[in-house]
GROMACS .gro file of C-alpha atoms in nm:
model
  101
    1UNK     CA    1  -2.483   0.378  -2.107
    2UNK     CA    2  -2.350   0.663  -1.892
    3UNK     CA    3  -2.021   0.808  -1.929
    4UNK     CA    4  -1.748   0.922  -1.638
    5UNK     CA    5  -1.754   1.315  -1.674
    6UNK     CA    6  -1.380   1.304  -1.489
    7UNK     CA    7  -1.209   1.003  -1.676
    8UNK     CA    8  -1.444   0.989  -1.992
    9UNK     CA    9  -1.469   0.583  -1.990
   10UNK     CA   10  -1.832   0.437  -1.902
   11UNK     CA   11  -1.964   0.437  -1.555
   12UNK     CA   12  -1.900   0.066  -1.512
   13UNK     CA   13  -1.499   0.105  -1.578
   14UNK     CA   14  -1.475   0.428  -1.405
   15UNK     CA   15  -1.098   0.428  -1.223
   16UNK     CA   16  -1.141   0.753  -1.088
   17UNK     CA   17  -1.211   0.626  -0.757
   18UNK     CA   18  -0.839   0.405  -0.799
   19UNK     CA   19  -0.668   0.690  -0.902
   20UNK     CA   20  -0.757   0.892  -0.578
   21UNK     CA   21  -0.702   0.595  -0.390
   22UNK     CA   22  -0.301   0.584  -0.475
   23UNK     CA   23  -0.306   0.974  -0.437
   24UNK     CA   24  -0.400   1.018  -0.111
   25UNK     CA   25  -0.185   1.067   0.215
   26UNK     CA   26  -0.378   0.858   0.467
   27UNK     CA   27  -0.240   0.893   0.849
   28UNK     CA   28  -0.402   0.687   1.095
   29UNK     CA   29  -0.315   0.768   1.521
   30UNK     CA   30  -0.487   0.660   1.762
   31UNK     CA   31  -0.618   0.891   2.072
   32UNK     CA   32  -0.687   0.853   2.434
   33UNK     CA   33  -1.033   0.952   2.519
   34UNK     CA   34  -1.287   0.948   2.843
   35UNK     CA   35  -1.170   0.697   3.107
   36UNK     CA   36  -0.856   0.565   2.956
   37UNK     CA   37  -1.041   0.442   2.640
   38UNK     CA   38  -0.849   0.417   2.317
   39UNK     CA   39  -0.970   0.538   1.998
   40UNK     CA   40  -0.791   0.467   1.637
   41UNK     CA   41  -0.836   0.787   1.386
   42UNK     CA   42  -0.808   0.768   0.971
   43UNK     CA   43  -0.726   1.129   0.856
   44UNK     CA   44  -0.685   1.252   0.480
   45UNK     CA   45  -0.911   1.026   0.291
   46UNK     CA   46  -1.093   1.289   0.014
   47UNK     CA   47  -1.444   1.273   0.112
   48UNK     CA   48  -1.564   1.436  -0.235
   49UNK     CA   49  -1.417   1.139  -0.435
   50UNK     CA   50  -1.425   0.825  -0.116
   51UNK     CA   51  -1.703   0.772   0.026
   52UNK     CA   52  -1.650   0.830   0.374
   53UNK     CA   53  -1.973   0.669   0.497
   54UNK     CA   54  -1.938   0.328   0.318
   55UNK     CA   55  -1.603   0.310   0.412
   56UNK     CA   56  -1.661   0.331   0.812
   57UNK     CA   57  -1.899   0.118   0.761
   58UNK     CA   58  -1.658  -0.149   0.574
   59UNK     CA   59  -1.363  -0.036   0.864
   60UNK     CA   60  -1.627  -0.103   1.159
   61UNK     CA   61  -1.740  -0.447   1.047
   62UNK     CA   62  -1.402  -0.544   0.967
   63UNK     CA   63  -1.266  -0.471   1.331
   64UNK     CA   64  -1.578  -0.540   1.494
   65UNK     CA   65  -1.616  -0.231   1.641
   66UNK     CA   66  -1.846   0.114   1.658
   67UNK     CA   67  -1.737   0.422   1.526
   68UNK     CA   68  -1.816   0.728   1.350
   69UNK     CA   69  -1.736   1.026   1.111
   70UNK     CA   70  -1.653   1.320   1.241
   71UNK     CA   71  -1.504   1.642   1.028
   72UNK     CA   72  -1.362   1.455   0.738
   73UNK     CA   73  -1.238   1.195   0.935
   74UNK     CA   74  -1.328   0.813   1.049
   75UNK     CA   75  -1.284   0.723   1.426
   76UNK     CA   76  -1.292   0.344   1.579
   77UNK     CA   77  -1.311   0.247   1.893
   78UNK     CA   78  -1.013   0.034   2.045
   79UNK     CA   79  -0.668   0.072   1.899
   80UNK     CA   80  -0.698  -0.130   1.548
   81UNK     CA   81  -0.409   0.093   1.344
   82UNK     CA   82  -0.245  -0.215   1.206
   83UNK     CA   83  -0.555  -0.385   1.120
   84UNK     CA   84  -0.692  -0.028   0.933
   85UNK     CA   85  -0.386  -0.023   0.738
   86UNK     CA   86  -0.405  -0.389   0.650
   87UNK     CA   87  -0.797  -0.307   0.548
   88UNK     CA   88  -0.704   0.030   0.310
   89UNK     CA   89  -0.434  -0.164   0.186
   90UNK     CA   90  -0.648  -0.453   0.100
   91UNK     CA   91  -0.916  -0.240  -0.090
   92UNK     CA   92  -0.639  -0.063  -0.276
   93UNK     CA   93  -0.515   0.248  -0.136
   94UNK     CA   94  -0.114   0.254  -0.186
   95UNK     CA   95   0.101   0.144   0.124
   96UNK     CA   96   0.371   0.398   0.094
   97UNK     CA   97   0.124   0.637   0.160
   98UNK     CA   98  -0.039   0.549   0.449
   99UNK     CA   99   0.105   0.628   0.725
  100UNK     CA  100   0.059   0.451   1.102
  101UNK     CA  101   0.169   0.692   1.446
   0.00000   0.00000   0.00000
């Protein structure tokens, strides 16, 4: 049985990964791209403790959408901010600190 190097319980109990959750400032816009097409952006997520790549891939299912990473942060296509926040709020990151322009 392994042991959590940051929070010293065993790998299976781990709440590392919760604690960074309800840390984070999350800020989700949305931007106008190439012929008038909308795009929703999720900026501030940690990528050393999140994994960024399992949770496009969890954001993009969800709103039925493609998408990609791009410099630390997660971009959708379409304009899905409310839906995002009702997704990160859903898998446990804190409301009050995610924040929808």
């Amino acid at each position: 049985m392994s042991v959590c190097d940051k929070c010293g319980l065993p790998e299976d109990l781990c709440v590392c990964e919760e604690i960074v959750k309800e840390s984070q400032r999350v800020r989700i816009t949305t931007d106008k791209r190439r012929f008038g097409k909308m795009a929703t952006i999720i900026d501030g997520i940690d990528d050393k403790s999140i994994d960024l790549k399992e949770l496009s891939s969890l954001l993009k299912a969800k709103c039925a959408c493609g998408g990609t990473i791009k410099q630390q942060t997660i971009e959708l296509q379409g304009d899905h901010k409310e839906k995002v926040r009702e997704i990160l709020e859903s898998i446990g990151y804190a409301s009050e600190s995610i924040d929808v322009k």
